[in-house]
Amino acid sequence: MESYLRVVGQAVLVFPVAAALIALPFLIHHYRKYGGMTFARFFLSYSFVLYALCAYFLVILPLPDREAVAQMTGPSVQLLPFSFFRDLSKETGFQLAEPSTYLPALLSTFTLQFVFNIALLMPLGFYLRYYFRRKLLPAVLISLGVSLFFELTQLSGLYGYYPRAYRLFDVDDLLCNTLGGFLGYVLTGPLMKILPDRDKIDEKSYQKGERVTFTRRCLSLFVDMIFVSLLGTVLSIFLSQLPFNLPFALAYLLYFGLFQGLWGGKSLGKRLTKICVVNQDGSRVLLWRCLLRYGLLVAFSYAYWGVAGVLSTASGWALGSDLLALFLVAAWFLAGMFLLLLETVLNRSSRTGRDYLYGRLSGTRLASTVLRQPPVPTPCLLYTSDAADELDGVD
């Protein structure tokens, strides 16, 4: 048990790194599908990632020494089903006619490992039914596939890292793991009566997706800035005589102002997160408005940093105190952060799609392009004369 807890602890330590690696594609997928991220969906998704890490580590770890594995001579494969029941008496001393052997056999490592193999994929059955909405047969087949992946990982010597299998490929493990996935699926049925309804979670995600949140904007900007940086690097090669920041400002204007304006207000990042720049009335953004929007943003940025530079040099020279100059610059930066935070809060609480100052001045805003999934169609009415009379009044 101590070794299992140690492995789970290792999975918990690795989880933040794994979560960071999957965060970007995970968020892009959910923003493309729903347009928003609720806490319930975030918790379910990342708890599944944590469970998957724990399950993988419990099966794979601890890793033995390569030299010790090379010296192993035992069998690598056990293909006889239900060998557990055949070996139960030999391994635990269990005797059906002697009740005194029941409890020691139940608490033995041999039996606990059998129970663990069943429990290992029970959470998978829960996630497959509740979160991924799979039917029973696909859930059982997925559980079997996951178990087979674990066993083949061991049989292959961790994908060739070891010279031979470092653990036994046991068909009983396949049966137990698959049974665990099945039991988890079945036991989820009663739990679904008290768990949050999945349709309501989706509905809240769609409702949240109708608005462009700050997180969604930041994710879109993060993706776009990768391409802006690449374009800025190329321009800086050809415009090496200009100051370092000017080629990147030009790249920003070309990418967001010109290319995005010609592409219907959708950059690559905005297409991934299903948002676009539109006119205030929701119509397709005009090219000059798109150029004005991001031109103002560049101008505000230069002005902001320019004032900070003036405060740093002029106040230190005029007042003769570097400490006071540092205080004024810090106060200027804090004021800028406060205004940005205030604008973000006002945008979040707005019901009319309020945008930042550069958006309001340019007559543009961001809008969501996520479309809700169409409802399940109802069965068509038989077209009789009575039905036709009823439909005459329907527009």
XYZ file of C-alpha atoms in Angstrom:
395
model
C 0.000 0.000 0.000
C 2.863 2.349 0.778
C 4.300 1.854 -2.709
C 0.893 2.634 -4.265
C 0.623 5.859 -2.254
C 4.139 6.827 -3.305
C 3.257 6.314 -6.966
C 0.065 8.377 -6.588
C 2.152 11.117 -5.002
C 4.463 11.081 -8.008
C 1.449 11.391 -10.312
C 0.205 14.391 -8.334
C 3.612 16.052 -8.690
C 3.691 15.422 -12.451
C 0.072 16.549 -12.891
C 0.764 20.329 -13.077
C 3.301 19.771 -15.859
C 0.963 17.462 -17.784
C -1.944 19.846 -17.232
C 0.129 22.729 -18.598
C 1.053 20.698 -21.688
C -2.562 19.882 -22.503
C -4.003 23.226 -21.404
C -3.660 24.991 -24.761
C -5.222 22.300 -27.025
C -7.778 21.515 -24.322
C -8.921 25.137 -24.015
C -8.948 25.621 -27.782
C -11.131 22.530 -28.205
C -13.661 23.661 -25.597
C -13.775 27.238 -26.813
C -14.316 26.020 -30.370
C -17.119 23.697 -29.319
C -18.853 25.620 -26.535
C -17.291 29.083 -26.486
C -16.980 28.997 -22.700
C -15.485 27.077 -19.814
C -17.505 26.398 -16.654
C -15.980 25.255 -13.378
C -17.808 21.921 -13.564
C -16.372 21.159 -16.998
C -12.912 22.313 -15.920
C -13.044 20.110 -12.811
C -14.274 17.046 -14.696
C -11.706 17.397 -17.456
C -8.688 17.938 -15.273
C -9.742 15.349 -12.701
C -9.842 12.871 -15.581
C -6.293 13.862 -16.533
C -5.165 13.352 -12.935
C -6.879 9.953 -12.802
C -5.275 8.881 -16.094
C -1.825 9.827 -14.773
C -2.396 7.946 -11.522
C -3.630 4.848 -13.363
C -0.679 4.885 -15.768
C 1.879 5.398 -13.012
C 0.332 2.692 -10.832
C 0.696 0.202 -13.671
C 4.129 1.286 -14.929
C 5.945 2.324 -11.735
C 8.141 1.600 -9.894
C 10.674 0.986 -12.665
C 13.291 -1.696 -11.975
C 16.977 -1.521 -12.845
C 17.796 -2.441 -16.451
C 20.493 -4.902 -15.422
C 18.069 -6.632 -13.066
C 15.509 -6.966 -15.861
C 18.147 -8.397 -18.230
C 18.830 -11.176 -15.724
C 15.173 -12.195 -15.393
C 14.397 -15.720 -16.594
C 10.742 -16.131 -15.627
C 7.812 -16.237 -18.063
C 6.664 -13.012 -19.688
C 3.136 -14.088 -20.597
C 0.305 -15.826 -18.723
C -2.580 -16.614 -21.076
C -4.648 -19.017 -18.927
C -7.871 -17.251 -17.843
C -9.025 -17.327 -14.209
C -5.666 -18.550 -12.914
C -6.296 -16.417 -9.835
C -8.821 -18.912 -8.499
C -6.483 -21.803 -9.244
C -3.574 -20.167 -7.390
C -5.636 -18.708 -4.528
C -5.153 -21.677 -2.216
C -1.454 -21.989 -2.996
C -0.680 -18.295 -2.538
C -2.882 -17.499 0.486
C -3.627 -20.830 2.179
C -7.328 -20.372 1.510
C -9.459 -23.451 2.250
C -13.165 -23.401 1.503
C -13.884 -25.841 4.363
C -11.916 -23.763 6.892
C -13.539 -20.370 7.653
C -10.472 -19.345 9.650
C -8.542 -18.956 6.375
C -11.045 -16.542 4.838
C -9.867 -13.306 6.436
C -6.101 -13.922 5.999
C -6.727 -14.833 2.364
C -8.850 -11.727 1.851
C -6.200 -9.435 3.321
C -3.290 -11.062 1.531
C -1.269 -9.153 -1.050
C -2.282 -11.694 -3.680
C -6.020 -10.986 -3.206
C -5.593 -7.241 -2.780
C -3.751 -7.067 -6.087
C -6.677 -8.863 -7.737
C -9.126 -6.372 -6.210
C -6.884 -3.465 -7.216
C -6.917 -4.623 -10.850
C -10.718 -4.433 -10.774
C -10.782 -1.039 -9.047
C -8.141 0.455 -11.366
C -10.509 1.125 -14.285
C -13.742 1.679 -12.336
C -13.251 5.477 -12.523
C -12.749 5.106 -16.267
C -16.204 3.526 -16.517
C -17.595 6.520 -14.625
C -15.962 9.066 -16.927
C -16.953 7.147 -20.049
C -20.618 7.136 -19.060
C -21.006 10.491 -17.351
C -18.487 12.772 -19.054
C -17.895 11.196 -22.470
C -21.440 9.808 -22.779
C -20.480 6.436 -24.190
C -22.832 3.478 -24.435
C -22.157 0.281 -22.492
C -20.526 -1.768 -25.256
C -18.134 0.997 -26.412
C -17.251 1.679 -22.756
C -16.390 -1.975 -22.156
C -14.329 -2.119 -25.350
C -12.471 1.079 -24.401
C -11.742 -0.381 -20.955
C -10.397 -3.514 -22.611
C -8.280 -1.400 -24.962
C -6.818 0.652 -22.100
C -6.004 -2.518 -20.165
C -4.396 -4.028 -23.257
C -2.322 -0.856 -23.678
C -1.054 -1.211 -20.102
C -0.178 -4.881 -20.549
C 1.546 -4.326 -23.882
C 3.542 -1.469 -22.360
C 4.879 -3.895 -19.776
C 5.363 -6.697 -22.290
C 7.329 -4.426 -24.640
C 9.731 -3.536 -21.848
C 8.441 0.048 -21.678
C 8.527 0.452 -25.471
C 11.984 -1.097 -25.838
C 13.704 0.626 -22.924
C 14.220 -2.741 -21.213
C 15.682 -5.796 -22.988
C 12.601 -7.852 -22.068
C 9.252 -7.573 -20.291
C 9.771 -6.339 -16.740
C 6.305 -7.449 -15.612
C 4.065 -10.366 -16.459
C 1.510 -9.993 -19.242
C -1.461 -11.623 -17.485
C -4.775 -12.275 -19.210
C -6.441 -12.132 -15.785
C -5.396 -8.487 -15.558
C -7.220 -7.817 -18.816
C -10.351 -9.509 -17.469
C -10.188 -7.701 -14.114
C -9.548 -4.281 -15.642
C -12.392 -4.726 -18.127
C -14.690 -5.896 -15.332
C -13.732 -2.768 -13.382
C -14.640 -0.516 -16.314
C -17.973 -2.346 -16.622
C -18.736 -2.025 -12.885
C -17.799 1.654 -12.916
C -20.155 2.214 -15.832
C -23.034 0.381 -14.126
C -22.539 2.050 -10.729
C -22.549 5.476 -12.359
C -26.250 5.049 -13.157
C -27.505 5.765 -9.603
C -24.889 8.517 -9.162
C -26.213 10.408 -12.185
C -29.362 11.173 -10.184
C -27.366 13.375 -7.802
C -24.582 14.589 -10.107
C -24.981 17.814 -12.132
C -26.877 17.163 -15.336
C -24.529 17.023 -18.322
C -27.030 18.816 -20.555
C -27.186 21.669 -18.052
C -23.386 21.859 -17.965
C -23.361 22.110 -21.754
C -26.131 24.721 -21.662
C -24.181 26.864 -19.199
C -21.084 26.508 -21.385
C -23.032 27.672 -24.427
C -24.522 30.579 -22.472
C -21.062 31.598 -21.307
C -19.777 31.153 -24.852
C -22.152 33.804 -26.154
C -19.862 36.377 -24.533
C -16.157 36.863 -25.215
C -14.437 36.441 -21.859
C -11.048 37.813 -20.878
C -9.571 34.290 -20.745
C -10.808 33.604 -24.248
C -9.269 36.827 -25.528
C -5.954 36.012 -23.858
C -5.904 32.510 -25.351
C -6.589 33.921 -28.812
C -3.910 36.580 -28.325
C -1.379 33.986 -27.157
C -1.841 31.973 -30.359
C -1.750 35.074 -32.553
C 1.379 36.490 -30.936
C 3.294 33.389 -32.005
C 2.654 34.343 -35.638
C 3.205 38.048 -34.965
C 6.604 37.217 -33.456
C 7.537 35.156 -36.501
C 6.451 37.945 -38.860
C 8.260 40.528 -36.736
C 11.454 38.477 -36.839
C 11.286 38.311 -40.638
C 10.649 42.069 -40.917
C 13.492 42.874 -38.520
C 15.881 41.076 -40.886
C 14.865 43.261 -43.828
C 14.429 46.425 -41.736
C 17.508 46.063 -39.568
C 18.204 49.796 -39.765
C 15.034 50.555 -37.762
C 14.852 50.399 -33.952
C 14.193 46.925 -32.600
C 10.557 47.473 -31.601
C 9.365 49.123 -34.831
C 9.433 45.970 -37.029
C 7.354 44.156 -34.424
C 4.875 47.048 -34.216
C 4.601 46.944 -38.010
C 4.139 43.168 -37.891
C 1.370 43.661 -35.299
C -0.446 46.165 -37.532
C -0.052 44.017 -40.639
C -1.275 40.861 -38.918
C -4.140 42.252 -36.848
C -5.059 45.278 -38.926
C -4.557 44.324 -42.574
C -4.601 40.529 -42.750
C -7.322 40.159 -40.133
C -9.411 42.906 -41.716
C -9.192 41.244 -45.126
C -10.031 37.881 -43.499
C -13.388 39.049 -42.153
C -12.123 40.090 -38.723
C -10.776 36.620 -37.916
C -7.123 35.959 -37.176
C -5.743 32.462 -36.703
C -6.139 32.678 -32.931
C -9.653 34.061 -33.251
C -10.631 31.297 -35.649
C -9.390 28.715 -33.176
C -11.342 30.246 -30.290
C -14.403 31.115 -32.409
C -14.377 34.908 -32.011
C -14.063 37.725 -34.524
C -13.860 41.500 -34.778
C -17.119 43.100 -35.927
C -18.569 46.586 -36.202
C -20.514 47.855 -33.213
C -23.785 46.835 -34.875
C -22.513 43.272 -35.366
C -21.920 43.557 -39.104
C -18.727 42.482 -40.886
C -15.866 44.728 -39.816
C -14.668 47.337 -42.276
C -10.984 47.257 -43.162
C -10.336 50.849 -42.092
C -12.018 50.218 -38.745
C -9.875 47.152 -38.179
C -6.736 49.142 -38.995
C -7.883 51.963 -36.710
C -8.648 49.524 -33.872
C -5.170 48.046 -33.723
C -3.446 51.271 -34.720
C -4.957 52.880 -31.628
C -3.807 49.958 -29.502
C -0.225 50.357 -30.772
C -0.417 54.135 -30.216
C -1.719 53.666 -26.657
C 1.073 51.184 -25.932
C 3.781 53.532 -27.203
C 2.256 56.442 -25.277
C 2.040 54.378 -22.088
C 5.668 53.295 -22.206
C 6.730 56.748 -23.413
C 5.206 58.439 -20.363
C 6.926 55.864 -18.144
C 10.250 56.725 -19.771
C 9.670 60.463 -19.342
C 8.772 60.006 -15.674
C 11.884 57.917 -15.138
C 14.329 60.380 -16.669
C 12.741 63.794 -16.177
C 11.682 63.310 -12.569
C 15.074 61.901 -11.603
C 16.857 64.824 -13.281
C 14.492 67.562 -12.091
C 13.956 66.370 -8.533
C 17.382 64.825 -8.013
C 15.994 61.705 -6.384
C 16.150 58.295 -8.031
C 13.877 56.894 -5.324
C 11.171 59.439 -6.106
C 11.521 58.721 -9.833
C 11.097 55.016 -9.139
C 8.001 55.779 -7.056
C 6.423 57.860 -9.857
C 7.102 55.157 -12.472
C 5.661 52.461 -10.180
C 2.592 54.637 -9.556
C 2.155 55.095 -13.327
C 2.334 51.347 -13.948
C -0.095 50.636 -11.104
C -2.502 53.221 -12.524
C -2.316 51.543 -15.924
C -2.953 48.107 -14.398
C -5.882 49.503 -12.416
C -7.463 51.018 -15.534
C -6.985 47.743 -17.433
C -8.578 45.813 -14.581
C -11.447 48.317 -14.384
C -12.071 48.064 -18.137
C -12.025 44.254 -17.897
C -14.553 44.260 -15.043
C -16.846 46.660 -16.898
C -16.602 44.560 -20.059
C -17.373 41.392 -18.095
C -20.454 42.888 -16.465
C -21.734 44.466 -19.677
C -24.683 42.859 -21.471
C -24.121 44.776 -24.695
C -20.672 43.501 -25.702
C -18.708 46.456 -24.317
C -15.105 46.566 -25.549
C -11.930 48.311 -24.435
C -11.325 51.988 -25.232
C -9.524 51.332 -28.530
C -12.492 49.220 -29.635
C -15.067 51.857 -28.695
C -13.118 54.622 -30.442
C -12.788 52.559 -33.625
C -16.454 51.474 -33.562
C -15.566 47.779 -33.284
C -15.935 44.975 -30.774
C -15.332 41.251 -30.402
C -18.168 38.788 -30.956
C -18.518 35.059 -30.496
C -19.077 32.896 -33.574
C -19.953 29.706 -31.673
C -23.229 28.185 -32.812
C -25.197 25.975 -30.491
C -25.659 22.391 -31.504
C -29.018 22.013 -33.250
C -31.761 20.366 -31.194
C -32.753 16.810 -31.873
C -35.393 16.959 -34.632
C -38.867 15.831 -33.714
C -40.575 13.159 -35.799
C -42.267 14.574 -38.875
C -46.048 14.714 -38.929
C -47.881 12.703 -41.491
C -49.070 15.206 -44.060
C -52.816 14.801 -43.874
C -55.482 17.315 -44.665
C -55.970 18.022 -40.955
C -52.252 18.548 -40.468
C -52.167 20.810 -43.486
C -54.952 22.925 -42.033
C -53.038 23.262 -38.763
C -49.837 24.253 -40.575
C -51.512 26.913 -42.672
C -51.213 29.393 -39.824
C -47.513 28.669 -39.156
C -44.985 31.122 -40.681
